[in-house]
Short mmCIF file of C-alpha atoms in Angstrom, two decimals:
data_model
loop_
_atom_site.label_atom_id
_atom_site.label_comp_id
_atom_site.label_asym_id
_atom_site.label_seq_id
_atom_site.Cartn_x
_atom_site.Cartn_y
_atom_site.Cartn_z
CA MET A 62 162.33 107.33 128.20
CA LYS A 63 162.31 107.80 124.31
CA LYS A 64 162.25 104.12 123.87
CA LYS A 65 159.28 103.45 126.38
CA TYR A 66 157.72 106.34 124.54
CA ILE A 67 158.08 104.79 121.13
CA ASN A 68 156.77 101.50 122.47
CA SER A 69 153.87 102.88 123.91
CA LEU A 70 153.04 104.56 120.61
CA TRP A 71 153.41 101.15 118.70
CA ILE A 72 151.49 99.32 120.97
CA LEU A 73 148.61 102.02 120.86
CA SER A 74 148.67 101.73 116.98
CA ALA A 75 148.58 97.93 117.00
CA LEU A 76 145.76 98.49 119.50
CA PHE A 77 143.65 100.64 117.09
CA PHE A 78 144.58 98.33 113.82
CA ILE A 79 143.00 95.32 115.79
CA SER A 80 140.07 97.18 116.69
CA SER A 81 139.63 98.77 113.14
CA VAL A 82 139.66 95.27 111.41
CA GLN A 83 135.95 93.90 111.31
CA ALA A 84 136.00 90.32 112.78
CA GLN A 85 134.98 87.84 110.09
CA THR A 86 131.71 86.14 110.39
CA LYS A 87 131.62 82.43 109.61
CA ILE A 88 128.34 80.90 108.02
CA THR A 89 127.42 77.29 107.27
CA ILE A 90 125.25 76.47 104.70
CA GLU A 91 123.92 72.90 104.62
CA ASN A 92 122.47 70.76 101.68
CA THR A 93 119.87 69.24 103.33
CA GLU A 94 117.77 67.00 101.09
CA ASP A 95 114.74 67.14 102.92
CA ALA A 96 114.47 70.82 103.61
CA PRO A 97 111.18 72.61 102.74
CA VAL A 98 110.56 74.21 99.27
CA ILE A 99 110.26 78.15 99.49
CA SER A 100 106.94 79.09 98.27
CA LYS A 101 106.90 81.78 95.66
CA HIS A 102 103.37 83.01 97.43
CA ILE A 103 105.69 84.40 100.29
CA TYR A 104 106.31 87.22 97.67
CA GLY A 105 102.84 88.14 97.43
CA HIS A 106 101.43 91.65 97.36
CA PHE A 107 98.09 93.60 98.64
CA SER A 108 96.07 96.21 96.93
CA GLU A 109 93.29 97.62 99.08
CA HIS A 110 90.65 100.24 98.52
CA LEU A 111 92.68 103.02 100.27
CA GLY A 112 93.80 106.21 99.16
CA ARG A 113 95.69 106.14 95.83
CA SER A 114 96.02 102.15 95.48
CA ILE A 115 93.50 101.25 93.16
CA TYR A 116 92.32 104.67 91.70
CA ASP A 117 95.05 106.58 90.33
CA GLY A 118 97.38 103.63 91.26
CA LEU A 119 96.50 100.58 89.75
CA TYR A 120 93.17 101.98 87.83
CA VAL A 121 93.12 104.82 85.93
CA GLY A 122 90.07 104.11 83.46
CA GLU A 123 89.61 102.85 80.24
CA ASP A 124 89.54 106.62 78.70
CA SER A 125 92.56 107.83 80.68
CA PRO A 126 95.06 109.38 78.49
CA ILE A 127 97.56 107.09 80.46
CA PRO A 128 98.28 103.70 78.47
CA ASN A 129 96.21 101.04 79.80
CA THR A 130 94.76 97.62 79.51
CA ASP A 131 91.03 97.55 80.60
CA GLY A 132 91.70 100.69 82.51
CA VAL A 133 94.89 99.49 84.78
CA ARG A 134 98.02 101.21 83.77
CA ASN A 135 100.27 99.38 81.63
CA ASP A 136 103.65 100.26 82.92
CA LEU A 137 102.42 99.07 86.46
CA ILE A 138 101.17 95.62 84.77
CA LYS A 139 104.78 95.51 83.15
CA ALA A 140 106.52 96.41 86.74
CA LEU A 141 104.28 93.38 88.23
CA LYS A 142 105.23 90.83 85.64
CA ASP A 143 108.76 91.73 85.78
CA LEU A 144 108.44 91.09 89.63
CA GLN A 145 106.97 87.73 88.93
CA ILE A 146 103.86 88.86 91.26
CA PRO A 147 102.85 85.13 92.54
CA ASN A 148 99.51 86.44 94.09
CA LEU A 149 97.43 89.53 94.85
CA ARG A 150 95.17 90.23 97.85
CA TRP A 151 91.91 92.28 97.28
CA PRO A 152 89.80 94.33 98.33
CA GLY A 153 91.14 94.65 101.86
CA GLY A 154 92.20 95.23 104.79
CA CYS A 155 89.67 96.99 106.75
CA PHE A 156 87.84 98.03 103.55
CA ALA A 157 87.13 94.27 103.21
CA ASP A 158 84.87 94.21 106.05
CA THR A 159 82.71 97.11 104.51
CA TYR A 160 82.78 95.95 100.74
CA HIS A 161 79.59 94.22 99.19
CA TRP A 162 80.97 92.53 96.11
CA ARG A 163 77.60 92.72 94.10
CA ASP A 164 78.11 96.47 94.22
CA GLY A 165 81.21 96.21 91.95
CA ILE A 166 79.51 93.85 89.13
CA GLY A 167 77.30 94.69 86.08
CA PRO A 168 77.53 98.35 84.19
CA GLN A 169 79.52 100.78 85.78
CA GLU A 170 76.91 103.34 85.45
CA ASP A 171 74.42 101.48 87.60
CA ARG A 172 76.72 100.78 90.36
CA PRO A 173 75.98 102.15 93.72
CA THR A 174 78.54 104.35 95.28
CA ILE A 175 79.67 104.20 99.32
CA VAL A 176 81.85 106.23 101.59
CA ASN A 177 85.04 104.67 102.63
CA GLN A 178 84.61 105.05 106.18
CA TRP A 179 87.84 103.57 106.84
CA TRP A 180 90.52 105.67 104.84
CA GLY A 181 89.73 109.32 104.08
CA ASP A 182 85.90 109.26 104.28
CA VAL A 183 86.15 109.70 100.14
CA THR A 184 83.15 108.32 98.03
CA GLU A 185 83.78 104.83 96.61
CA ASP A 186 82.30 104.53 93.08
CA ASN A 187 82.64 100.82 92.92
CA SER A 188 84.07 101.07 89.30
CA PHE A 189 86.85 98.69 89.89
CA GLY A 190 85.09 95.38 91.09
CA THR A 191 85.32 91.95 90.86
CA HIS A 192 85.95 91.56 87.36
CA ASN A 193 88.42 94.03 86.96
CA PHE A 194 90.37 92.49 89.66
CA LEU A 195 90.28 88.90 88.58
CA ASN A 196 90.63 89.99 84.72
CA LEU A 197 93.97 91.81 86.09
CA CYS A 198 95.43 88.86 87.86
CA GLU A 199 94.95 86.72 84.81
CA VAL A 200 97.06 89.49 83.21
CA LEU A 201 99.64 89.36 85.71
CA GLY A 202 99.59 85.51 85.70
CA ALA A 203 98.90 85.71 89.70
CA GLU A 204 96.81 83.79 91.88
CA PRO A 205 94.16 86.11 93.24
CA TYR A 206 93.50 86.28 97.15
CA LEU A 207 90.05 87.49 98.07
CA ALA A 208 89.16 88.61 101.30
CA GLY A 209 85.64 88.16 102.29
CA ASN A 210 83.44 90.56 104.16
CA VAL A 211 82.63 88.91 107.88
CA GLY A 212 82.31 92.19 109.87
CA SER A 213 79.09 93.59 107.97
CA GLY A 214 78.16 90.76 105.60
CA THR A 215 76.53 87.48 105.86
CA VAL A 216 77.34 84.00 105.12
CA GLN A 217 74.90 83.72 102.15
CA GLU A 218 76.85 86.85 100.75
CA PHE A 219 80.23 85.46 101.00
CA SER A 220 78.92 81.86 99.66
CA ASN A 221 77.54 83.54 96.59
CA TRP A 222 80.50 85.20 95.69
CA ILE A 223 82.31 82.07 95.62
CA GLN A 224 79.93 80.72 93.41
CA TYR A 225 79.83 83.61 91.39
CA VAL A 226 83.45 83.34 90.36
CA ASN A 227 83.86 79.76 90.77
CA HIS A 228 80.90 77.86 89.64
CA ASP A 229 80.75 77.03 85.98
CA ALA A 230 77.31 76.74 85.45
CA GLY A 231 73.89 75.55 86.86
CA SER A 232 73.60 77.97 89.63
CA PRO A 233 72.13 81.49 89.72
CA MET A 234 75.52 83.50 90.30
CA ALA A 235 76.93 81.47 87.60
CA LYS A 236 74.16 82.86 85.27
CA LEU A 237 74.92 86.20 86.73
CA ARG A 238 78.45 86.18 86.03
CA LYS A 239 77.65 84.91 82.54
CA GLU A 240 74.99 87.89 82.07
CA ASN A 241 78.04 90.06 83.06
CA GLY A 242 80.32 88.94 80.53
CA LYS A 243 82.44 86.41 81.96
CA GLU A 244 81.64 83.05 80.41
CA GLU A 245 84.10 80.82 82.32
CA SER A 246 84.86 80.81 85.76
CA TRP A 247 87.76 82.09 87.52
CA ASP A 248 88.80 79.10 89.78
CA VAL A 249 89.78 81.45 92.88
CA LYS A 250 91.59 79.13 95.28
CA PHE A 251 92.74 81.65 98.10
CA TRP A 252 89.91 83.32 100.35
CA GLY A 253 90.07 85.31 103.67
CA VAL A 254 87.61 84.82 106.17
CA GLY A 255 87.45 88.55 107.16
CA ASN A 256 90.10 90.78 108.17
CA GLU A 257 91.56 91.72 111.79
CA PRO A 258 88.45 90.54 113.64
CA TRP A 259 89.91 91.85 116.59
CA GLY A 260 89.91 95.49 115.44
CA CYS A 261 88.40 97.29 112.34
CA GLY A 262 86.97 93.69 111.38
CA GLY A 263 84.36 93.69 114.31
CA ASN A 264 86.27 94.00 117.74
CA MET A 265 85.63 90.41 118.67
CA ASP A 266 87.71 88.52 121.28
CA ALA A 267 89.30 85.42 119.73
CA GLU A 268 86.51 82.80 121.00
CA PHE A 269 83.81 84.74 119.40
CA TYR A 270 85.60 85.16 115.92
CA ALA A 271 86.37 81.03 116.30
CA ASP A 272 82.86 80.33 116.16
CA ILE A 273 82.11 82.95 113.50
CA TYR A 274 84.95 81.42 111.62
CA LYS A 275 83.41 77.95 111.83
CA GLN A 276 80.18 79.08 110.31
CA TYR A 277 81.54 80.53 107.56
CA ALA A 278 83.89 78.14 106.62
CA THR A 279 81.39 75.40 106.90
CA PHE A 280 79.59 77.04 103.76
CA LEU A 281 82.61 78.10 101.59
CA THR A 282 82.85 74.82 99.17
CA SER A 283 84.19 74.77 95.64
CA TRP A 284 81.92 72.15 94.03
CA ASP A 285 84.81 70.36 92.84
CA LYS A 286 86.78 68.11 94.89
CA ASP A 287 90.00 68.40 92.92
CA ALA A 288 90.02 72.34 93.17
CA LYS A 289 89.61 72.61 97.07
CA LEU A 290 89.48 76.15 98.52
CA TYR A 291 92.46 77.54 100.51
CA ARG A 292 90.43 79.07 103.38
CA ILE A 293 92.41 81.62 105.36
CA ALA A 294 91.12 82.49 109.31
CA SER A 295 91.91 86.10 110.30
CA GLY A 296 94.76 85.37 112.77
CA PRO A 297 96.52 87.63 115.37
CA SER A 298 98.50 90.74 115.52
CA GLY A 299 102.35 90.71 116.12
CA ASP A 300 102.58 89.02 119.53
CA ASP A 301 98.92 88.09 120.57
CA TYR A 302 99.76 84.61 121.08
CA HIS A 303 96.44 83.60 122.71
CA TRP A 304 94.61 84.49 119.64
CA MET A 305 96.31 81.86 118.03
CA GLU A 306 96.36 79.45 120.30
CA VAL A 307 92.45 80.01 120.29
CA LEU A 308 92.26 79.29 116.67
CA MET A 309 94.40 76.30 116.49
CA LYS A 310 92.67 74.44 119.34
CA GLU A 311 88.84 75.49 118.23
CA ILE A 312 88.87 75.28 114.61
CA PRO A 313 88.90 71.86 113.14
CA PRO A 314 91.62 71.27 110.82
CA GLU A 315 89.56 70.26 108.05
CA LEU A 316 87.85 73.78 107.90
CA MET A 317 91.10 75.80 107.73
CA GLU A 318 93.94 75.50 105.27
CA GLY A 319 95.81 79.11 106.57
CA VAL A 320 95.78 81.46 109.47
CA ALA A 321 97.06 84.96 109.05
CA LEU A 322 99.73 86.96 110.82
CA HIS A 323 99.62 91.13 110.69
CA SER A 324 102.96 92.78 112.12
CA TYR A 325 103.94 96.23 110.84
CA SER A 326 107.46 98.18 111.57
CA VAL A 327 105.80 100.87 113.60
CA ILE A 328 107.76 102.89 116.12
CA ASP A 329 104.70 104.28 117.90
CA TRP A 330 101.23 104.19 116.61
CA ASN A 331 100.87 107.88 117.96
CA ASP A 332 104.09 108.99 116.26
CA LYS A 333 105.32 106.98 113.82
CA GLY A 334 108.08 109.14 112.73
CA PRO A 335 108.63 110.78 109.00
CA ALA A 336 109.42 108.15 105.70
CA SER A 337 112.40 109.82 104.42
CA ASP A 338 113.71 112.58 106.73
CA PHE A 339 114.32 110.05 109.52
CA THR A 340 117.18 110.03 112.29
CA GLU A 341 119.40 107.18 113.33
CA ASP A 342 116.97 107.05 116.60
CA HIS A 343 114.09 106.32 113.95
CA TYR A 344 115.85 103.85 111.63
CA PHE A 345 117.17 101.95 114.91
CA ALA A 346 113.74 101.83 116.34
CA THR A 347 112.32 100.63 113.07
CA MET A 348 114.45 97.80 112.46
CA THR A 349 113.88 96.63 116.03
CA GLU A 350 110.46 96.17 115.31
CA ALA A 351 111.03 94.94 111.79
CA LEU A 352 113.14 92.12 113.32
CA LYS A 353 110.71 90.94 115.71
CA MET A 354 109.10 89.06 112.72
CA GLU A 355 111.60 86.26 113.69
CA GLU A 356 110.25 85.95 117.18
CA TYR A 357 106.68 86.15 116.18
CA ILE A 358 106.78 83.68 113.29
CA THR A 359 108.70 81.19 115.69
CA LYS A 360 106.63 81.38 118.63
CA HIS A 361 103.53 81.32 116.64
CA SER A 362 104.58 78.50 114.61
CA ALA A 363 105.57 76.46 118.14
CA ILE A 364 101.80 77.03 118.76
CA MET A 365 100.80 75.93 115.29
CA ASP A 366 102.92 72.67 115.74
CA LYS A 367 101.20 71.60 119.00
CA TYR A 368 97.97 71.33 117.12
CA ASP A 369 99.15 70.76 113.71
CA PRO A 370 102.52 68.84 113.94
CA GLN A 371 102.06 67.78 110.11
CA LYS A 372 102.14 71.42 109.19
CA LYS A 373 99.00 71.23 107.30
CA VAL A 374 97.89 74.55 108.01
CA GLY A 375 99.94 77.38 106.55
CA LEU A 376 100.97 80.73 108.29
CA ILE A 377 99.90 83.48 105.91
CA VAL A 378 101.78 86.78 106.87
CA ASP A 379 99.19 88.75 104.61
CA GLU A 380 100.07 92.35 106.04
CA TRP A 381 103.67 93.38 106.73
CA GLY A 382 105.95 96.44 105.91
CA GLY A 383 106.97 99.58 107.43
CA TRP A 384 104.26 102.46 108.30
CA TYR A 385 105.09 106.01 108.92
CA ASP A 386 103.67 109.27 109.18
CA VAL A 387 102.09 110.46 105.66
CA GLU A 388 103.95 112.71 103.37
CA GLU A 389 103.12 116.50 104.10
CA GLY A 390 100.11 117.74 102.50
CA THR A 391 98.65 114.58 101.78
CA ASN A 392 95.31 113.13 102.95
CA PRO A 393 96.18 111.43 106.30
CA GLY A 394 93.65 108.53 105.59
CA PHE A 395 95.53 107.79 102.38
CA LEU A 396 98.63 106.39 103.77
CA TYR A 397 101.28 107.72 101.01
CA GLN A 398 105.05 107.76 102.18
CA GLN A 399 108.28 107.60 100.71
CA ASN A 400 110.35 104.53 100.17
CA THR A 401 113.76 104.80 101.04
CA VAL A 402 116.91 102.30 101.77
CA ARG A 403 115.58 101.76 105.34
CA ASP A 404 112.54 99.94 103.55
CA ALA A 405 114.92 97.94 101.59
CA MET A 406 116.33 96.73 104.86
CA ILE A 407 113.17 95.86 105.93
CA ALA A 408 112.27 94.01 102.87
CA GLY A 409 115.40 92.32 102.70
CA ALA A 410 115.70 90.98 106.45
CA THR A 411 111.90 90.27 106.36
CA LEU A 412 111.97 88.00 103.51
CA ASN A 413 115.17 86.09 104.73
CA ILE A 414 113.05 85.43 107.69
CA PHE A 415 110.03 84.15 105.49
CA ASN A 416 112.39 81.91 103.36
CA ASN A 417 113.85 80.32 106.65
CA HIS A 418 110.70 79.81 107.98
CA SER A 419 109.44 78.34 104.66
CA GLU A 420 108.36 75.10 106.26
CA ARG A 421 105.44 77.05 108.20
CA VAL A 422 105.13 80.39 106.07
CA TYR A 423 103.26 79.61 102.72
CA MET A 424 102.31 82.75 101.77
CA ALA A 425 103.10 86.79 102.89
CA ASN A 426 101.72 89.93 101.26
CA LEU A 427 103.75 93.00 101.47
CA ALA A 428 101.37 96.08 102.34
CA GLN A 429 100.93 97.46 99.53
CA ALA A 430 101.56 97.18 95.98
CA VAL A 431 101.40 101.01 95.07
CA ASN A 432 101.09 104.45 96.64
CA VAL A 433 100.37 102.88 99.95
CA LEU A 434 102.43 102.53 102.97
CA GLN A 435 105.84 100.32 101.93
CA ALA A 436 104.68 100.13 98.34
CA VAL A 437 106.93 98.80 95.07
CA ALA A 438 105.66 101.43 92.69
CA LEU A 439 104.71 105.30 93.15
CA THR A 440 102.71 106.99 90.65
CA GLN A 441 102.15 110.96 89.78
CA GLY A 442 99.91 111.50 86.57
CA GLU A 443 101.77 109.47 83.67
CA GLN A 444 104.88 108.92 85.84
CA MET A 445 105.80 105.94 88.03
CA ILE A 446 108.81 105.26 89.69
CA LEU A 447 110.07 101.69 91.34
CA THR A 448 110.78 101.80 94.66
CA PRO A 449 114.23 100.11 96.79
CA THR A 450 111.46 97.55 98.01
CA TYR A 451 110.41 96.81 94.43
CA HIS A 452 114.17 96.31 93.48
CA VAL A 453 114.92 94.14 96.60
CA MET A 454 111.66 91.82 95.85
CA LYS A 455 112.88 91.40 92.38
CA MET A 456 116.56 90.41 93.19
CA TYR A 457 114.55 87.95 95.51
CA THR A 458 112.83 86.23 92.71
CA VAL A 459 115.58 83.85 92.51
CA HIS A 460 114.23 81.79 95.81
CA HIS A 461 110.72 81.25 94.17
CA GLU A 462 109.98 77.62 94.58
CA ALA A 463 113.61 76.64 95.23
CA GLN A 464 114.42 74.59 98.27
CA LEU A 465 115.94 76.18 101.16
CA LEU A 466 119.43 75.68 102.06
CA PRO A 467 119.58 75.77 105.75
CA VAL A 468 122.17 78.32 107.43
CA ASN A 469 124.01 78.45 110.93
CA PHE A 470 125.68 81.43 112.20
CA GLU A 471 126.06 84.18 114.83
CA SER A 472 125.28 87.49 113.36
CA PRO A 473 127.70 90.44 114.66
CA ASP A 474 126.19 93.25 116.21
CA TYR A 475 124.49 96.47 114.97
CA THR A 476 124.94 98.38 118.08
CA TYR A 477 123.64 101.94 118.73
CA ASN A 478 123.19 103.90 122.00
CA GLY A 479 123.84 100.69 124.38
CA LYS A 480 121.56 98.51 122.26
CA SER A 481 122.04 96.00 119.90
CA LEU A 482 120.64 94.03 116.95
CA PRO A 483 121.77 91.04 114.85
CA ALA A 484 123.47 93.28 111.88
CA VAL A 485 123.35 90.45 109.38
CA SER A 486 120.62 88.30 107.73
CA ILE A 487 120.80 85.66 105.14
CA SER A 488 119.02 82.94 103.52
CA ALA A 489 119.95 80.49 100.70
CA SER A 490 118.30 78.20 98.26
CA LYS A 491 119.08 76.20 95.28
CA LYS A 492 116.93 75.47 92.11
CA ASP A 493 117.80 73.68 88.70
CA GLY A 494 121.49 73.23 90.03
CA LYS A 495 121.68 76.87 90.89
CA VAL A 496 122.67 78.33 94.36
CA ALA A 497 121.32 81.58 95.49
CA ILE A 498 122.44 83.35 98.75
CA SER A 499 120.82 87.04 99.62
CA LEU A 500 122.54 88.92 102.42
CA VAL A 501 121.65 91.97 104.07
CA ASN A 502 123.51 94.17 106.46
CA ILE A 503 121.41 96.80 108.48
CA ASP A 504 124.29 98.13 110.17
CA SER A 505 124.19 102.12 109.65
CA LYS A 506 128.06 102.46 109.68
CA LYS A 507 130.08 99.30 109.45
CA GLU A 508 130.40 96.89 106.68
CA ASN A 509 130.66 93.10 107.99
CA GLU A 510 132.86 90.49 106.50
CA VAL A 511 131.19 86.94 106.40
CA GLU A 512 132.81 83.62 104.81
CA LEU A 513 130.22 81.24 103.56
CA ASP A 514 131.22 77.68 103.62
CA LEU A 515 129.87 76.21 100.34
CA GLY A 516 131.91 72.94 100.30
CA GLU A 517 128.73 70.92 100.11
CA LEU A 518 127.17 72.64 97.12
CA ASP A 519 129.93 72.31 94.48
CA VAL A 520 129.82 75.89 93.26
CA GLU A 521 132.57 77.00 91.15
CA GLY A 522 131.82 80.75 89.90
CA MET A 523 129.13 83.39 91.10
CA THR A 524 127.64 86.44 89.77
CA ALA A 525 126.33 89.13 92.43
CA THR A 526 124.03 92.46 92.79
CA ILE A 527 124.16 94.88 95.24
CA LEU A 528 121.48 97.37 96.24
CA THR A 529 122.31 100.14 98.55
CA SER A 530 123.08 104.18 98.31
CA ASP A 531 125.07 106.98 99.96
CA LYS A 532 122.37 107.49 102.72
CA LEU A 533 119.91 105.60 104.67
CA GLN A 534 117.11 108.34 103.86
CA ASP A 535 117.84 108.10 99.88
CA HIS A 536 115.12 107.27 97.66
CA ASN A 537 113.68 107.27 94.17
CA THR A 538 111.76 110.51 92.93
CA PHE A 539 109.84 111.49 90.16
CA GLU A 540 112.46 114.05 88.92
CA ASN A 541 115.34 111.16 89.72
CA ALA A 542 113.85 107.71 89.05
CA GLU A 543 116.85 105.67 89.06
CA LYS A 544 118.80 107.23 91.86
CA ILE A 545 118.78 103.65 93.64
CA THR A 546 118.91 100.83 91.49
CA PRO A 547 120.80 97.31 91.65
CA GLU A 548 124.16 97.49 90.30
CA GLU A 549 126.82 94.59 89.85
CA PHE A 550 128.93 93.72 92.96
CA LYS A 551 132.46 92.32 93.02
CA ASP A 552 133.67 92.78 96.57
CA TYR A 553 133.80 89.11 97.24
CA LYS A 554 136.18 85.85 96.87
CA LEU A 555 135.22 82.34 96.02
CA ARG A 556 138.14 79.72 96.87
CA ARG A 557 138.08 76.12 97.52
CA GLY A 558 134.45 76.27 98.75
CA LYS A 559 134.90 79.46 100.72
CA LEU A 560 133.03 82.36 99.83
CA GLN A 561 134.23 85.36 101.40
CA VAL A 562 132.02 88.65 101.27
CA THR A 563 132.42 92.18 102.09
CA ILE A 564 128.88 93.61 102.99
CA PRO A 565 129.03 97.37 103.01
CA PRO A 566 126.48 99.26 105.70
CA PHE A 567 122.83 99.14 104.94
CA SER A 568 122.87 96.99 101.80
CA VAL A 569 121.11 93.98 100.33
CA ILE A 570 123.24 91.64 98.23
CA VAL A 571 121.96 88.53 96.03
CA LEU A 572 124.67 86.15 94.89
CA GLU A 573 123.97 83.40 92.41
CA SER A 574 126.15 80.57 91.18
CA GLU A 575 126.76 80.21 87.48
#
């Protein structure tokens, strides 16, 4: 009897030990010479006239005691430069289809005011306009991405804006620009033809917008065959595959260089949940929505491939990110929310998806740059803090313009309340003889062990950085601005071309070859 009891204990202990050991996930990284290059424009940003995004975010005015360059905060300029921001979208969003660009040029005291009907019904004084934005892009070294007014504008107005910013001389709009102090043109390449026409941009159906787009695109020209415009049609939201089908079928390829996709990680539009004081129910539901990006891009790409097998038209995910209830005591129309480790999980996993689909995804724009939605920076008077999302974007700069290294693996599951999601995501690239690997584990409790086969890549040594914290709800504050920052990571081994990594729960890791 005693012997049986001891044997039973041993068996139970062994079973417990086996169940507690984390199974290792095998990942193969391929060194494929014809793999696509990951466009740096995938790491773009978005700044709309919304809440405190422009005013009190980017722009404080030249007379502000806050150190600034032409009215734009110097601390934010430095932060965005350090992020190697490749492009910046402006002035909207929904605001774009109420914006008339001539209201924002000339002496500031002469500019008319309007009411921002979409975002808080506040007065917009147009003190930040075309010159301010395009000059800022020059300072940042970023490509401007201008969203034109289709909903309440005209073809002539849009065409004149292009002429104003791009035509060197000999036209009325170039003359007007010179009178306003800018002798040389800015040569803006990226132009969005309206925004969300299925909603705030006019409540159109796909067929109607396709016709409107063709009309506008016909008159959007650059006058310089060597500086062709990149015209971006307003595409679908999420899983509206009909919208994509209509645009790809009806718009001739010579009139469209890109088509936009919008997708936010929203649990419920009527009850989005808190930004920082959230439960695991909220977290799992948010990540479920975020990871749908893989399905959306795959299915939209398949439609695009049917009409554009050469992949000449880029998929432009120019609005993405987490969207929650606003912080208590703030204007509901300002969309100000905190940014936690959960947002780092959204950012890391989403960017991995974009990288792995870089044969079709050419550009993406996180919504938004400062003080709105999943911002990379938050400001309060003279203070500015960088968010976990900022740090992920900076860690991933190693992928800019690098050649994709395709990966093959089956992710372990993150299981909660009987439902499962892929716990681990990865993307890899090579540039200038160096390999970069980004890993994300969204599991709220379990670490995950992975083994990466680097045999084809001739990697002899690596360095690594990790972003994580004690709790998913952790975030940087104005009282503790560096609670969450990247740290050196050492829980990995590289032996004979095999890289073994233990990824802690809710963490982002980037490894680089030496």
